[in-house]
Short mmCIF file of C-alpha atoms and ligand atoms in Angstrom, two decimals:
data_model
loop_
_atom_site.label_atom_id
_atom_site.label_comp_id
_atom_site.label_asym_id
_atom_site.label_seq_id
_atom_site.Cartn_x
_atom_site.Cartn_y
_atom_site.Cartn_z
CA MET A 1 0.00 0.00 0.00
CA ALA A 2 1.41 3.39 -0.96
CA LYS A 3 1.90 6.10 1.65
CA PHE A 4 3.19 9.66 1.72
CA VAL A 5 6.15 10.37 3.97
CA ILE A 6 6.60 14.03 4.81
CA LYS A 7 9.36 15.73 6.75
CA GLY A 8 7.82 18.95 8.04
CA GLY A 9 9.31 22.39 8.39
CA ASN A 10 10.29 23.39 4.84
CA GLN A 11 9.24 26.79 3.53
CA LEU A 12 7.42 26.68 0.18
CA ASN A 13 8.35 29.03 -2.62
CA GLY A 14 7.74 29.19 -6.38
CA LYS A 15 5.01 28.54 -8.93
CA VAL A 16 2.38 25.84 -9.20
CA LYS A 17 -0.05 25.23 -12.06
CA ILE A 18 -3.55 24.12 -11.18
CA SER A 19 -4.93 21.10 -13.08
CA GLY A 20 -8.34 20.67 -14.67
CA ALA A 21 -11.30 20.39 -12.31
CA LYS A 22 -12.16 16.84 -11.24
CA ASN A 23 -15.77 17.68 -10.53
CA SER A 24 -16.21 19.27 -13.91
CA ALA A 25 -14.27 16.75 -16.04
CA LEU A 26 -16.20 13.76 -14.66
CA LYS A 27 -19.59 15.32 -15.45
CA ILE A 28 -18.56 16.48 -18.93
CA MET A 29 -17.32 12.98 -19.71
CA ALA A 30 -20.71 11.60 -18.61
CA ALA A 31 -22.51 14.27 -20.67
CA SER A 32 -20.73 13.11 -23.82
CA ILE A 33 -23.17 10.14 -23.80
CA LEU A 34 -25.74 12.60 -25.16
CA ALA A 35 -23.71 13.67 -28.17
CA THR A 36 -23.24 12.15 -31.60
CA GLY A 37 -19.76 12.00 -33.10
CA THR A 38 -16.51 12.57 -31.27
CA THR A 39 -15.89 14.77 -28.26
CA ILE A 40 -12.37 15.89 -27.40
CA LEU A 41 -11.79 17.14 -23.88
CA LYS A 42 -8.65 19.01 -22.93
CA ASN A 43 -7.18 19.80 -19.51
CA VAL A 44 -8.62 16.59 -18.01
CA PRO A 45 -6.68 15.81 -14.81
CA ALA A 46 -4.74 12.53 -14.68
CA ILE A 47 -6.36 11.24 -11.48
CA ASP A 48 -7.86 7.92 -10.48
CA ASP A 49 -11.47 9.14 -10.64
CA VAL A 50 -11.02 10.07 -14.31
CA ILE A 51 -9.63 6.58 -14.98
CA THR A 52 -12.74 5.13 -13.29
CA MET A 53 -15.04 7.29 -15.45
CA VAL A 54 -13.15 6.07 -18.53
CA GLU A 55 -13.87 2.53 -17.30
CA VAL A 56 -17.57 3.30 -16.70
CA LEU A 57 -18.02 4.75 -20.19
CA SER A 58 -16.10 1.99 -21.91
CA THR A 59 -18.10 -0.67 -19.98
CA ILE A 60 -21.33 0.70 -21.47
CA GLY A 61 -19.82 0.64 -24.96
CA ALA A 62 -18.25 4.07 -25.54
CA ASP A 63 -15.11 4.28 -27.63
CA ILE A 64 -12.88 6.25 -25.28
CA SER A 65 -9.19 6.95 -24.81
CA PHE A 66 -7.34 9.04 -22.24
CA ASN A 67 -3.85 10.38 -22.81
CA SER A 68 -2.64 11.23 -19.32
CA SER A 69 0.47 13.03 -20.54
CA THR A 70 -1.48 15.47 -22.74
CA ASN A 71 -4.53 15.44 -20.41
CA GLU A 72 -6.78 14.75 -23.37
CA VAL A 73 -9.83 12.50 -23.51
CA LYS A 74 -11.39 11.41 -26.81
CA ILE A 75 -14.91 9.96 -26.60
CA ASN A 76 -17.33 8.61 -29.12
CA CYS A 77 -20.61 7.30 -27.72
CA ASP A 78 -22.36 6.47 -31.01
CA ASN A 79 -22.24 2.73 -30.35
CA ILE A 80 -23.38 2.61 -26.75
CA LYS A 81 -25.75 -0.32 -26.52
CA THR A 82 -26.54 -0.69 -22.85
CA PHE A 83 -28.24 1.51 -20.30
CA GLU A 84 -26.83 -0.30 -17.25
CA ALA A 85 -24.10 0.90 -14.90
CA PRO A 86 -22.93 -1.95 -12.64
CA TYR A 87 -22.33 -1.90 -8.88
CA GLU A 88 -18.58 -2.72 -9.19
CA LEU A 89 -18.02 0.65 -10.85
CA VAL A 90 -20.56 2.80 -9.02
CA ARG A 91 -19.23 1.65 -5.62
CA LYS A 92 -15.73 2.65 -6.74
CA MET A 93 -16.83 6.18 -7.53
CA ARG A 94 -20.08 7.85 -6.51
CA ALA A 95 -19.91 10.28 -9.43
CA SER A 96 -20.76 7.32 -11.71
CA ILE A 97 -24.39 8.16 -10.85
CA LEU A 98 -23.97 11.10 -13.25
CA VAL A 99 -24.33 8.76 -16.23
CA ALA A 100 -27.95 8.12 -15.15
CA GLY A 101 -29.41 11.37 -16.57
CA PRO A 102 -27.74 11.05 -19.97
CA LEU A 103 -28.56 7.31 -20.28
CA LEU A 104 -32.20 7.86 -19.28
CA SER A 105 -32.47 10.62 -21.83
CA ARG A 106 -30.84 8.57 -24.56
CA PHE A 107 -32.48 5.17 -24.03
CA GLY A 108 -35.67 6.14 -22.22
CA GLU A 109 -34.50 3.91 -19.39
CA VAL A 110 -31.52 3.38 -17.13
CA LYS A 111 -30.49 0.78 -14.58
CA ILE A 112 -27.84 1.93 -12.18
CA ALA A 113 -26.52 0.66 -8.86
CA ILE A 114 -27.46 2.83 -5.85
CA PRO A 115 -24.13 4.35 -4.78
CA GLY A 116 -24.77 4.25 -1.02
CA GLY A 117 -23.05 6.41 1.58
CA CYS A 118 -19.36 7.14 1.93
CA ASN A 119 -16.95 8.40 4.55
CA ILE A 120 -18.30 11.95 4.46
CA GLY A 121 -22.02 11.24 4.78
CA SER A 122 -25.10 9.35 3.67
CA ARG A 123 -25.22 10.96 0.22
CA GLN A 124 -28.84 10.55 -0.83
CA ILE A 125 -29.96 10.67 -4.46
CA ASP A 126 -33.67 11.26 -3.87
CA LEU A 127 -33.51 14.68 -5.56
CA HIS A 128 -32.02 13.18 -8.73
CA LEU A 129 -34.84 10.63 -8.81
CA LYS A 130 -37.57 13.20 -8.10
CA GLY A 131 -36.19 15.22 -11.00
CA PHE A 132 -36.35 12.22 -13.35
CA GLU A 133 -39.91 11.61 -12.20
CA MET A 134 -40.90 15.22 -12.95
CA LEU A 135 -39.45 14.74 -16.45
CA GLY A 136 -41.79 11.80 -17.00
CA ALA A 137 -39.86 8.77 -15.74
CA GLN A 138 -40.93 6.19 -13.19
CA ASN A 139 -38.35 4.95 -10.69
CA LYS A 140 -38.20 1.49 -9.14
CA LEU A 141 -35.68 0.50 -6.47
CA GLU A 142 -34.86 -3.20 -6.47
CA HIS A 143 -31.92 -5.36 -5.35
CA GLY A 144 -29.67 -2.33 -4.81
CA TYR A 145 -30.39 -0.89 -8.25
CA ILE A 146 -32.51 1.99 -9.46
CA TYR A 147 -34.43 1.30 -12.58
CA SER A 148 -35.80 4.45 -14.12
CA LYS A 149 -37.99 4.38 -17.20
CA VAL A 150 -39.81 7.00 -19.26
CA LEU A 151 -43.53 6.28 -19.08
CA SER A 152 -45.36 7.94 -21.94
CA SER A 153 -43.85 8.70 -25.30
CA ALA A 154 -43.61 12.17 -26.73
CA SER A 155 -42.46 11.68 -30.28
CA SER A 156 -39.60 13.73 -31.61
CA SER A 157 -40.65 16.45 -34.03
CA SER A 158 -38.02 16.37 -36.73
CA GLY A 159 -35.31 14.26 -38.37
CA HIS A 160 -33.43 11.45 -36.71
CA THR A 161 -29.75 11.05 -36.07
CA SER A 162 -27.85 7.95 -35.11
CA ILE A 163 -28.47 8.72 -31.45
CA SER A 164 -32.02 9.94 -31.69
CA LYS A 165 -32.90 6.72 -33.54
CA ASN A 166 -32.22 5.01 -30.26
CA PHE A 167 -34.86 7.08 -28.48
CA LYS A 168 -37.68 4.77 -27.61
CA ARG A 169 -39.34 7.22 -25.23
CA LYS A 170 -38.53 10.87 -24.66
CA LEU A 171 -38.46 12.81 -21.43
CA LYS A 172 -40.77 15.82 -21.20
CA GLY A 173 -39.69 19.24 -19.96
CA ALA A 174 -41.01 20.33 -16.54
CA GLU A 175 -40.50 22.93 -13.83
CA ILE A 176 -38.50 21.36 -11.01
CA ASN A 177 -37.99 22.97 -7.61
CA LEU A 178 -35.04 21.44 -5.80
CA GLU A 179 -35.45 21.24 -2.02
CA PHE A 180 -31.70 21.79 -1.70
CA PRO A 181 -29.29 23.09 -4.35
CA SER A 182 -27.69 19.67 -4.86
CA ARG A 183 -24.90 19.73 -7.40
CA GLY A 184 -25.39 16.16 -8.54
CA ALA A 185 -29.16 16.53 -8.90
CA THR A 186 -28.78 19.81 -10.83
CA GLU A 187 -26.27 18.18 -13.18
CA ASN A 188 -28.21 14.96 -13.75
CA ILE A 189 -31.48 16.80 -14.40
CA MET A 190 -29.82 19.41 -16.63
CA MET A 191 -28.21 16.67 -18.75
CA ALA A 192 -31.42 14.65 -18.93
CA ALA A 193 -33.43 17.72 -19.99
CA CYS A 194 -31.20 18.69 -22.94
CA LEU A 195 -32.84 16.22 -25.30
CA ALA A 196 -36.30 16.25 -23.67
CA THR A 197 -39.28 17.76 -25.46
CA GLY A 198 -40.08 21.32 -24.39
CA LYS A 199 -38.71 23.51 -21.64
CA THR A 200 -37.29 22.48 -18.28
CA ILE A 201 -36.70 24.94 -15.47
CA ILE A 202 -34.59 23.94 -12.48
CA ASN A 203 -35.29 26.28 -9.56
CA ASN A 204 -32.97 26.47 -6.54
CA ALA A 205 -30.28 24.99 -8.78
CA ALA A 206 -26.70 24.63 -7.61
CA LYS A 207 -24.45 27.47 -8.81
CA GLU A 208 -20.94 26.01 -8.50
CA PRO A 209 -18.65 27.04 -11.37
CA GLU A 210 -18.29 23.36 -12.35
CA ILE A 211 -22.02 23.36 -13.17
CA ASN A 212 -21.50 26.36 -15.42
CA ASP A 213 -18.64 24.49 -17.10
CA LEU A 214 -20.91 21.50 -17.77
CA ALA A 215 -23.65 23.81 -19.14
CA ASN A 216 -21.13 25.61 -21.36
CA PHE A 217 -19.94 22.26 -22.71
CA LEU A 218 -23.52 21.14 -23.42
CA ASN A 219 -24.26 24.45 -25.17
CA LYS A 220 -21.15 24.03 -27.30
CA CYS A 221 -22.59 20.64 -28.33
CA GLY A 222 -25.83 22.40 -29.37
CA ALA A 223 -27.91 22.44 -26.17
CA LYS A 224 -30.00 25.51 -25.28
CA ILE A 225 -29.29 26.27 -21.65
CA THR A 226 -29.74 29.73 -20.16
CA GLY A 227 -29.62 31.11 -16.63
CA ILE A 228 -26.17 29.56 -16.23
CA GLY A 229 -24.67 30.61 -12.89
CA THR A 230 -28.06 31.59 -11.45
CA ASP A 231 -30.35 29.53 -9.26
CA SER A 232 -32.87 29.15 -12.07
CA ILE A 233 -31.49 27.18 -15.01
CA VAL A 234 -33.65 26.96 -18.13
CA ILE A 235 -33.17 24.18 -20.66
CA GLU A 236 -34.99 24.21 -24.00
CA GLY A 237 -34.95 20.66 -25.33
CA VAL A 238 -33.23 20.14 -28.69
CA GLU A 239 -33.28 17.19 -31.11
CA GLU A 240 -29.58 16.46 -31.13
CA LEU A 241 -26.25 17.29 -29.52
CA LYS A 242 -23.03 16.98 -31.48
CA GLY A 243 -19.62 16.18 -30.00
CA CYS A 244 -17.20 19.10 -29.79
CA GLU A 245 -13.78 20.12 -28.49
CA TYR A 246 -13.82 21.61 -25.00
CA THR A 247 -11.28 22.64 -22.36
CA VAL A 248 -12.15 21.79 -18.76
CA MET A 249 -11.96 24.67 -16.24
CA PRO A 250 -9.23 24.76 -13.55
CA ASP A 251 -9.89 22.98 -10.24
CA SER A 252 -11.04 25.43 -7.58
CA ILE A 253 -10.57 22.98 -4.69
CA GLU A 254 -6.99 22.29 -5.73
CA THR A 255 -6.53 26.07 -5.98
CA GLY A 256 -7.85 26.48 -2.42
CA THR A 257 -5.59 23.68 -1.20
CA PHE A 258 -2.46 25.43 -2.54
CA ILE A 259 -3.66 28.77 -1.16
CA ILE A 260 -3.85 27.21 2.31
CA ALA A 261 -0.45 25.54 1.80
CA GLY A 262 0.93 29.01 1.04
CA ALA A 263 -0.77 30.51 4.10
CA LEU A 264 0.68 27.76 6.30
CA CYS A 265 4.28 27.69 5.16
CA GLY A 266 4.76 29.73 2.01
CA LYS A 267 7.26 32.51 1.41
CA LYS A 268 5.68 33.38 -1.92
CA ILE A 269 3.62 30.98 -3.98
CA GLU A 270 2.31 31.94 -7.38
CA ILE A 271 -0.70 29.81 -8.28
CA ASN A 272 -1.28 29.76 -12.03
CA ASN A 273 -4.43 28.72 -13.88
CA ALA A 274 -6.38 29.86 -10.82
CA ILE A 275 -9.62 31.81 -11.12
CA TRP A 276 -10.46 34.05 -8.15
CA ASP A 277 -14.13 34.41 -9.03
CA ASN A 278 -14.57 30.63 -8.93
CA MET A 279 -13.56 30.58 -5.26
CA GLY A 280 -16.79 32.15 -3.92
CA ILE A 281 -16.38 33.51 -0.42
CA PHE A 282 -13.22 31.44 0.25
CA CYS A 283 -10.59 34.05 -0.70
CA GLN A 284 -12.46 36.83 1.13
CA LYS A 285 -12.57 34.69 4.27
CA LEU A 286 -8.82 34.09 4.07
CA LYS A 287 -8.20 37.82 3.66
CA ASP A 288 -10.32 38.41 6.79
CA ILE A 289 -8.06 35.94 8.63
CA GLY A 290 -5.09 38.04 7.51
CA VAL A 291 -3.69 35.83 4.74
CA ASN A 292 -1.73 37.90 2.23
CA LEU A 293 -3.51 37.13 -1.06
CA ILE A 294 -3.16 38.94 -4.36
CA ASN A 295 -5.58 38.45 -7.25
CA LYS A 296 -4.03 38.87 -10.69
CA ASP A 297 -7.25 38.01 -12.47
CA ALA A 298 -6.09 39.03 -15.94
CA ASP A 299 -3.29 36.41 -15.68
CA LYS A 300 -5.49 33.79 -13.98
CA THR A 301 -3.01 33.92 -11.12
CA ILE A 302 -3.37 34.09 -7.34
CA ILE A 303 -0.33 34.93 -5.23
CA VAL A 304 -0.01 33.97 -1.56
CA LYS A 305 2.76 35.71 0.37
CA LYS A 306 3.93 35.20 3.90
CA SER A 307 1.81 37.43 6.09
CA LYS A 308 3.53 40.21 8.03
CA THR A 309 0.83 40.32 10.68
CA LEU A 310 -0.56 37.66 13.05
CA LEU A 311 -3.38 35.63 11.57
CA LYS A 312 -6.78 35.85 13.31
CA PRO A 313 -9.14 33.01 14.31
CA ALA A 314 -12.39 32.73 12.36
CA TYR A 315 -15.94 31.43 12.21
CA ILE A 316 -16.51 29.33 9.09
CA SER A 317 -19.84 27.95 7.94
CA THR A 318 -19.96 25.66 4.89
CA LEU A 319 -22.68 26.32 2.32
CA PRO A 320 -23.34 25.73 -1.38
CA PHE A 321 -21.59 28.17 -3.76
CA PRO A 322 -20.89 31.04 -3.35
CA GLY A 323 -20.69 30.04 0.32
CA PHE A 324 -17.64 28.48 1.91
CA PRO A 325 -17.05 25.12 0.13
CA THR A 326 -17.40 21.99 2.22
CA ASP A 327 -14.52 20.45 0.26
CA LEU A 328 -12.14 23.08 1.68
CA GLN A 329 -13.44 22.71 5.23
CA PRO A 330 -10.93 20.04 6.40
CA ILE A 331 -8.18 21.97 4.67
CA ILE A 332 -8.83 25.35 6.29
CA ALA A 333 -9.14 23.53 9.63
CA VAL A 334 -5.39 22.86 9.48
CA LEU A 335 -4.70 26.58 9.15
CA LEU A 336 -7.09 27.44 12.00
CA CYS A 337 -5.31 24.85 14.20
CA THR A 338 -2.18 27.02 14.04
CA ILE A 339 -3.82 30.39 14.80
CA PRO A 340 -3.90 31.49 18.46
CA GLY A 341 -7.45 31.77 19.85
CA ILE A 342 -10.66 29.91 19.18
CA SER A 343 -12.12 29.25 15.75
CA VAL A 344 -15.41 27.54 15.00
CA ILE A 345 -16.30 25.58 11.87
CA THR A 346 -19.93 24.66 11.18
CA GLU A 347 -20.43 21.93 8.58
CA ASN A 348 -23.83 22.27 6.90
CA VAL A 349 -23.50 20.08 3.82
CA PHE A 350 -22.30 16.61 4.90
CA GLU A 351 -23.05 15.12 8.31
CA ASN A 352 -19.82 13.17 8.63
CA ARG A 353 -17.14 15.51 7.43
CA PHE A 354 -15.07 15.70 10.62
CA MET A 355 -13.44 12.27 10.26
CA TYR A 356 -10.02 13.94 9.95
CA VAL A 357 -10.29 15.56 13.38
CA ASP A 358 -9.06 12.62 15.44
CA GLU A 359 -6.07 12.27 13.12
CA LEU A 360 -5.21 15.98 13.44
CA ASN A 361 -5.60 15.71 17.23
CA ARG A 362 -3.11 12.83 17.16
CA MET A 363 -0.71 15.33 15.58
CA GLY A 364 -1.22 17.71 18.50
CA ALA A 365 -4.17 19.79 17.30
CA ASN A 366 -6.86 20.79 19.78
CA ILE A 367 -10.24 20.30 18.09
CA ARG A 368 -13.47 19.37 19.83
CA ILE A 369 -16.53 18.26 17.90
CA ASP A 370 -19.96 19.30 19.08
CA GLY A 371 -22.63 18.06 16.66
CA HIS A 372 -21.93 19.67 13.32
CA HIS A 373 -19.55 22.22 14.85
CA ALA A 374 -15.80 21.91 15.34
CA VAL A 375 -14.31 24.14 18.02
CA ILE A 376 -10.63 24.67 17.31
CA THR A 377 -8.20 26.06 19.87
CA GLY A 378 -5.00 27.18 18.15
CA VAL A 379 -1.79 25.38 19.22
CA ASN A 380 1.87 26.39 18.87
CA LYS A 381 2.90 23.42 16.81
CA LEU A 382 1.81 20.13 15.31
CA SER A 383 3.97 17.06 15.62
CA GLY A 384 4.48 14.46 12.91
CA ALA A 385 2.73 11.11 13.35
CA PRO A 386 1.43 8.17 11.33
CA VAL A 387 -2.11 9.11 10.24
CA ASN A 388 -4.85 7.74 8.06
CA ALA A 389 -6.63 9.53 5.19
CA SER A 390 -10.35 8.78 5.54
CA ASP A 391 -11.38 10.55 2.32
CA LEU A 392 -9.98 12.75 -0.42
CA ARG A 393 -10.10 16.16 1.26
CA ALA A 394 -9.31 14.77 4.72
CA GLY A 395 -6.20 13.23 3.14
CA ALA A 396 -5.16 16.54 1.56
CA ALA A 397 -5.63 18.26 4.94
CA LEU A 398 -3.31 15.73 6.61
CA VAL A 399 -0.67 16.33 3.93
CA LEU A 400 -0.76 20.06 4.69
CA ALA A 401 -0.56 19.33 8.42
CA GLY A 402 2.50 17.17 7.74
CA LEU A 403 4.19 20.06 5.91
CA ILE A 404 4.22 22.19 9.08
CA ALA A 405 4.56 19.45 11.71
CA ASP A 406 7.72 18.72 13.64
CA GLY A 407 9.43 15.57 12.40
CA THR A 408 7.98 12.95 10.09
CA THR A 409 4.36 12.35 9.15
CA GLU A 410 3.32 9.18 7.37
CA ILE A 411 -0.03 9.25 5.60
CA TYR A 412 -1.75 5.95 4.89
CA ASP A 413 -4.69 5.17 2.59
CA ILE A 414 -3.50 7.74 0.07
CA HIS A 415 -5.58 6.10 -2.67
CA HIS A 416 -8.23 8.59 -1.50
CA ILE A 417 -5.91 11.50 -2.31
CA LEU A 418 -4.85 10.04 -5.67
CA ARG A 419 -8.53 9.96 -6.67
CA GLY A 420 -8.65 13.73 -6.91
CA TYR A 421 -5.28 15.54 -6.91
CA GLU A 422 -3.04 15.32 -9.96
CA ASN A 423 0.66 14.96 -9.05
CA PHE A 424 0.02 16.37 -5.56
CA ASP A 425 3.35 15.23 -4.10
CA LYS A 426 5.31 16.31 -7.17
CA LYS A 427 3.75 19.79 -7.18
CA LEU A 428 4.53 20.20 -3.46
CA ARG A 429 8.10 18.94 -3.98
CA ASN A 430 8.59 21.51 -6.76
CA LEU A 431 7.65 24.19 -4.23
CA GLY A 432 10.26 22.88 -1.78
CA ALA A 433 8.32 20.41 0.37
CA ASP A 434 10.00 17.23 1.58
CA ILE A 435 7.35 14.71 0.58
CA VAL A 436 7.80 11.31 -1.05
CA LYS A 437 5.41 8.62 -2.12
CA VAL A 438 6.56 5.25 -0.88
CA ASN A 439 5.08 2.10 -2.37
N1 EPU B 501 -28.50 15.43 -1.13
C1 EPU B 501 -29.72 14.89 -0.86
N2 EPU B 501 -30.42 14.33 -1.88
C2 EPU B 501 -29.93 14.29 -3.15
C3 EPU B 501 -28.67 14.86 -3.43
C4 EPU B 501 -27.97 15.43 -2.37
O1 EPU B 501 -30.18 14.89 0.29
O2 EPU B 501 -30.60 13.76 -4.04
C5 EPU B 501 -27.72 16.01 -0.02
C6 EPU B 501 -26.43 15.19 0.20
O3 EPU B 501 -26.68 14.07 1.04
C7 EPU B 501 -25.53 16.21 0.82
C8 EPU B 501 -25.94 17.53 0.13
O4 EPU B 501 -27.25 17.29 -0.39
O5 EPU B 501 -25.79 16.31 2.18
C9 EPU B 501 -25.01 17.96 -0.98
O6 EPU B 501 -24.97 17.02 -2.01
P1 EPU B 501 -24.65 17.39 -3.53
O7 EPU B 501 -25.58 16.62 -4.38
O8 EPU B 501 -24.59 18.85 -3.71
O9 EPU B 501 -23.18 16.80 -3.66
P2 EPU B 501 -22.64 15.78 -4.72
O10 EPU B 501 -23.04 16.19 -6.09
O11 EPU B 501 -22.93 14.39 -4.28
C10 EPU B 501 -20.49 17.16 -5.14
C11 EPU B 501 -19.01 16.90 -5.18
C12 EPU B 501 -18.46 16.75 -3.78
C13 EPU B 501 -18.78 18.02 -2.98
C14 EPU B 501 -20.30 18.26 -3.00
C15 EPU B 501 -20.71 19.54 -2.31
C16 EPU B 501 -18.72 15.66 -7.21
C17 EPU B 501 -18.35 14.38 -7.88
N3 EPU B 501 -18.74 15.66 -5.91
O12 EPU B 501 -21.09 15.99 -4.57
O13 EPU B 501 -17.06 16.65 -3.92
O14 EPU B 501 -18.34 17.88 -1.66
O15 EPU B 501 -20.75 18.32 -4.37
O16 EPU B 501 -20.09 20.64 -2.87
O17 EPU B 501 -18.95 16.67 -7.87
C18 EPU B 501 -14.90 15.90 -3.45
O18 EPU B 501 -14.56 16.35 -4.56
O19 EPU B 501 -14.09 15.51 -2.58
C19 EPU B 501 -16.32 15.83 -3.13
C20 EPU B 501 -16.80 15.09 -2.14
#
């Protein structure tokens, strides 16, 4: 089993380039199911989750290749024959559920394993299913699978293409009010609605920049989506989408991770391919804490410099975009652990996202959990220890803790980290960190 071994105490300095966004690339790959012809995606991160999505799409019959050195994916879904996504793949990666909307739209039915919970929470998909129902499908849950099928047929109004020939039943546009701005539900419904008849409106939609990226990709393929970036997304159904060439946006969570690395132990870190506006309230919150951040928007660059003043404790509350992102919650916790005084983090999105706390406490942090609040008392130093990554972002947080801890930190279960960060150890080493991956 691979682990990261980190010797703490090095100051970081230099430039780092942010990779393509995991949570955009995966959805755009799934969306390519809807398009005829070939789609070429650029800036796709070489991470394990992308490899799993390649596997999912090739299992259902897509012709797909991924060049990890050029970060390019080539997909042709013209010959997909099945509408089933098996448990072996869905259990490996929850985001596999995002093929459900496109498959339902394309075949009029889909059978997909229920993903179940994970280490950060129970992760329901009821809102996805309600959305499918509103678009005219009926859902049946049986033997751990969801079987969703379009009930009545609404025939397509004009010519047929190789994909639209496959349409047995079409979804029908509807107005859908989401109880919570779920990202996955917004994405699945938006994809399903692109080829439905008539207009779909998703109210209380998620507004994360990755959703805008997916909508922009779909529009480039010929979809008619408006209201992008607002909480009311409107989709006018079209007859056909055609594959296109598209560049995936930069990863905002990776950007945030390097910003915190800079705040913890950076002299000056220049973060390239980083978009300030995609960070929501995150950068403002860090400025309030006293982190020295410079936005060079025109160059897509964010600079973090060592702060000349003492950093201040903070109250953080996670919320959907543009609120403070839950994915950066474990990561900012490491910074707050080192700031004198008391900080409080309230986690509002996932009920189980404090799994990293016991590991940080083993490294000398002082964090107490009270329900969905973490009360953090700043300490003078962390000390290196063997620790376990319970999920992707928890793992990244432990890496950052290791960078500033006394002595050596060994991080186990790093397969979680490799799911979502491209060349994490190499990028940190280039900035001056002493981190190695040991197999
Ligand atoms: N929820 C429901 N019902 C649903 C859908 C969601 O109750 O039908 C609840 C969830 O249980 C959760 C909350 O709503 O409590 C948020 O879920 P959402 O659907 O917004 O999240 P997701 O699409 O499952 C994505 C990211 C996560 C990120 C969350 C929140 C992907 C592949 N995953 O998950 O990313 O934390 O949004 O921003 O896009 C990660 O990258 O490490 C990661 C976990």
